[in-house]
Amino acid sequence: SLNCLDWSLLTPATKEMLALAEQVKGRFQGDPSFEYSLSEINAEAAARMIESGKEPVIKEEARLTATIEQIDREVGIIPRGAFVKTPLGSVHENRHFEGLSLVEAKKLSSYFHFTEPVNLKNKTLLEKADLDPSTDFLDSLEHDIPRGSWSIQLEKGGTVVVLRSLLWLGLTFYHVPTTKQFGYAYFGTGEKNLDLPFML
């Protein structure tokens, strides 16, 4: 939206858009038609694009789409048990999910990345033995690298659990224990905190 009244959907991000957006550093300009020149940012990437017959520029709209996709993939999270995987492999919302208990809600291991698992495939059979295949089919936050990239806090006298990402500053996830209420929102600059490993 340009005026906060009229809204339109962004196109899905492609692999090319994601690769180009990672080259661009700095804050957004606020103009979807603004073009970043890759020749000023990364001469090698620009040369490869020219060789393949493409113009070495990326529009801010494409960068925004790629950044949203990257944030969703890296820090989009759900509480354990909110979704279930059927024996046939399809994933559905768990209608029996009544929220995490307060004790479980305070643990980082009770939250999962809501994207295709990466670390789960690398676990040994012994590590997978304690997992429930219907609910533990996603990557847990406790194994995120760097360790300490999540902050857990209790708000409103312990009635709301809040997780904040230190990797994508501005990403806030909330869950009201013993209820179905959870979600996340991002209010940030669109810049990944690449200095985090040196700050911990």
Coordinates of C-alpha atoms in Angstrom, one line a residue:
S1 CA 0.0 0.0 0.0
L2 CA 1.2 3.5 -0.8
N3 CA -1.6 5.3 1.2
C4 CA -2.6 2.7 3.8
L5 CA -6.1 2.6 2.3
D6 CA -5.7 0.8 -1.0
W7 CA -4.0 -2.6 -0.7
S8 CA -2.7 -5.0 -3.3
L9 CA -1.0 -8.4 -3.1
L10 CA 2.7 -8.8 -3.9
T11 CA 3.7 -11.4 -6.4
P12 CA 5.4 -14.5 -5.0
A13 CA 9.2 -14.3 -4.7
T14 CA 11.3 -16.2 -7.2
K15 CA 14.8 -17.7 -6.5
E16 CA 16.3 -14.9 -8.8
M17 CA 14.5 -12.2 -6.7
L18 CA 15.8 -13.7 -3.5
A19 CA 19.4 -13.9 -4.8
L20 CA 19.3 -10.3 -6.0
A21 CA 17.7 -8.9 -2.9
E22 CA 20.5 -10.4 -0.8
Q23 CA 23.0 -8.3 -2.7
V24 CA 21.3 -5.0 -1.7
K25 CA 22.2 -3.5 1.6
G26 CA 20.6 -0.5 3.4
R27 CA 17.2 0.7 4.2
F28 CA 14.2 0.8 1.8
Q29 CA 13.4 4.0 -0.1
G30 CA 9.6 3.9 0.2
D31 CA 9.1 4.0 -3.6
P32 CA 8.1 0.6 -5.2
S33 CA 9.4 1.8 -8.6
F34 CA 12.8 2.8 -7.3
E35 CA 15.6 0.8 -9.0
Y36 CA 18.8 -0.4 -7.2
S37 CA 21.8 -0.6 -9.6
L38 CA 23.7 -3.8 -9.0
S39 CA 26.7 -2.5 -10.8
E40 CA 27.3 -0.1 -7.8
I41 CA 26.6 -2.8 -5.2
N42 CA 28.2 -6.0 -6.6
A43 CA 30.1 -5.8 -9.9
E44 CA 30.4 -9.6 -10.2
A45 CA 26.7 -10.2 -9.9
A46 CA 26.0 -7.3 -12.3
A47 CA 28.5 -8.8 -14.9
R48 CA 26.7 -12.2 -14.6
M49 CA 23.4 -10.6 -15.3
I50 CA 24.6 -8.7 -18.3
E51 CA 26.1 -11.9 -19.7
S52 CA 22.7 -13.6 -19.4
G53 CA 21.0 -10.7 -21.2
K54 CA 19.3 -9.2 -18.1
E55 CA 19.5 -5.6 -16.9
P56 CA 21.6 -5.4 -13.6
V57 CA 18.9 -3.7 -11.6
I58 CA 16.3 -4.7 -9.0
K59 CA 13.2 -2.7 -8.2
E60 CA 12.2 -2.0 -4.6
E61 CA 9.0 -3.9 -5.0
A62 CA 10.9 -7.0 -5.9
R63 CA 13.3 -6.4 -3.0
L64 CA 10.3 -6.0 -0.6
T65 CA 8.7 -9.2 -1.9
A66 CA 12.0 -11.1 -1.4
T67 CA 12.5 -9.7 2.1
I68 CA 9.0 -10.7 3.2
E69 CA 9.6 -14.2 1.9
Q70 CA 13.0 -14.3 3.7
I71 CA 11.5 -13.2 7.0
D72 CA 8.6 -15.7 6.8
R73 CA 11.1 -18.5 6.0
E74 CA 13.6 -17.7 8.7
V75 CA 11.5 -16.4 11.6
G76 CA 7.9 -17.3 10.9
I77 CA 7.0 -19.5 13.9
I78 CA 4.1 -21.5 15.4
P79 CA 3.7 -23.2 18.8
R80 CA 4.1 -27.0 19.1
G81 CA 0.9 -28.8 18.3
A82 CA -0.8 -26.0 16.4
F83 CA -0.5 -28.0 13.2
V84 CA -0.5 -31.8 12.7
K85 CA 0.9 -34.0 9.9
T86 CA -1.3 -36.8 8.7
P87 CA 0.1 -40.3 7.9
L88 CA -0.4 -39.4 4.2
G89 CA 1.9 -36.4 4.6
S90 CA -0.5 -33.4 4.4
V91 CA -0.4 -30.7 7.1
H92 CA -3.6 -29.4 8.7
E93 CA -4.5 -27.0 11.5
N94 CA -5.0 -28.9 14.7
R95 CA -8.6 -28.4 15.8
H96 CA -7.8 -30.0 19.2
F97 CA -5.0 -27.5 19.9
E98 CA -5.8 -25.6 23.1
G99 CA -2.6 -23.8 23.5
L100 CA 0.6 -24.5 25.4
S101 CA 0.7 -24.6 29.2
L102 CA 2.6 -21.7 30.8
V103 CA 5.5 -24.0 31.7
E104 CA 5.8 -25.3 28.1
A105 CA 5.2 -21.8 26.7
K106 CA 8.4 -20.6 28.4
K107 CA 10.6 -23.1 26.6
L108 CA 12.2 -22.4 23.2
S109 CA 11.7 -26.0 22.3
S110 CA 7.9 -25.5 22.3
Y111 CA 8.1 -23.4 19.1
F112 CA 8.8 -24.4 15.5
H113 CA 9.7 -22.7 12.2
F114 CA 6.6 -22.7 10.0
T115 CA 8.5 -23.8 6.9
E116 CA 10.1 -26.9 5.3
P117 CA 12.4 -28.6 7.9
V118 CA 16.1 -28.5 7.4
N119 CA 17.7 -29.6 10.6
L120 CA 15.2 -32.4 11.3
K121 CA 16.5 -34.3 8.3
N122 CA 20.0 -34.3 9.8
K123 CA 18.9 -35.8 13.1
T124 CA 19.9 -39.3 14.0
L125 CA 17.4 -42.1 14.6
L126 CA 18.2 -41.9 18.3
E127 CA 17.4 -38.2 18.4
K128 CA 14.1 -38.8 16.4
A129 CA 13.0 -41.5 18.8
D130 CA 11.5 -39.1 21.3
L131 CA 9.7 -37.0 18.7
D132 CA 6.0 -37.4 17.8
P133 CA 5.9 -37.6 14.0
S134 CA 2.4 -36.0 13.9
T135 CA 3.4 -32.8 15.8
D136 CA 7.3 -32.7 15.7
F137 CA 7.7 -32.5 11.9
L138 CA 9.2 -29.0 11.8
D139 CA 12.5 -27.5 13.0
S140 CA 12.6 -26.4 16.7
L141 CA 13.8 -22.9 17.6
E142 CA 16.2 -24.3 20.2
H143 CA 18.6 -25.4 17.5
D144 CA 18.8 -22.1 15.7
I145 CA 22.2 -20.7 14.9
P146 CA 23.5 -18.5 16.4
R147 CA 22.3 -19.7 19.8
G148 CA 20.7 -16.8 21.7
S149 CA 19.0 -15.4 18.6
W150 CA 15.6 -15.5 20.4
S151 CA 14.4 -13.6 23.4
I152 CA 11.5 -15.0 25.5
Q153 CA 9.5 -12.6 27.8
L154 CA 6.3 -12.8 29.8
E155 CA 3.9 -9.9 29.5
K156 CA 0.8 -8.8 31.4
G157 CA 1.7 -10.7 34.5
G158 CA 2.6 -14.0 32.7
T159 CA -0.6 -14.2 30.7
V160 CA 1.1 -13.6 27.3
V161 CA 4.4 -15.1 26.1
V162 CA 6.4 -12.9 23.7
L163 CA 9.3 -14.1 21.5
R164 CA 11.4 -11.6 19.8
S165 CA 13.9 -12.3 17.0
L166 CA 17.4 -10.7 17.5
L167 CA 18.3 -11.7 13.9
W168 CA 15.4 -9.8 12.3
L169 CA 14.9 -6.9 14.7
G170 CA 11.3 -6.0 14.8
L171 CA 9.8 -9.5 14.5
T172 CA 7.5 -10.2 17.5
F173 CA 5.6 -13.5 18.1
Y174 CA 3.0 -13.8 20.8
H175 CA 1.1 -16.7 22.4
V176 CA -1.6 -16.6 25.1
P177 CA -1.0 -19.9 27.1
T178 CA -3.9 -22.3 27.3
T179 CA -5.7 -20.6 24.4
K180 CA -5.5 -20.9 20.6
Q181 CA -4.3 -17.3 20.3
F182 CA -0.9 -16.9 18.6
G183 CA 0.6 -14.9 15.8
Y184 CA 3.5 -12.7 14.7
A185 CA 4.1 -9.4 13.2
Y186 CA 7.2 -7.6 11.8
F187 CA 7.8 -3.9 12.3
G188 CA 11.4 -3.3 11.3
T189 CA 13.7 -1.8 8.7
G190 CA 13.9 -4.9 6.5
E191 CA 17.5 -5.4 7.4
K192 CA 18.9 -8.6 8.8
N193 CA 21.1 -8.2 11.9
L194 CA 24.2 -9.8 10.5
D195 CA 26.3 -8.6 13.4
L196 CA 24.4 -10.8 15.9
P197 CA 27.1 -13.5 16.3
F198 CA 29.5 -10.8 17.5
M199 CA 26.9 -9.2 19.8
L200 CA 26.1 -12.4 21.8

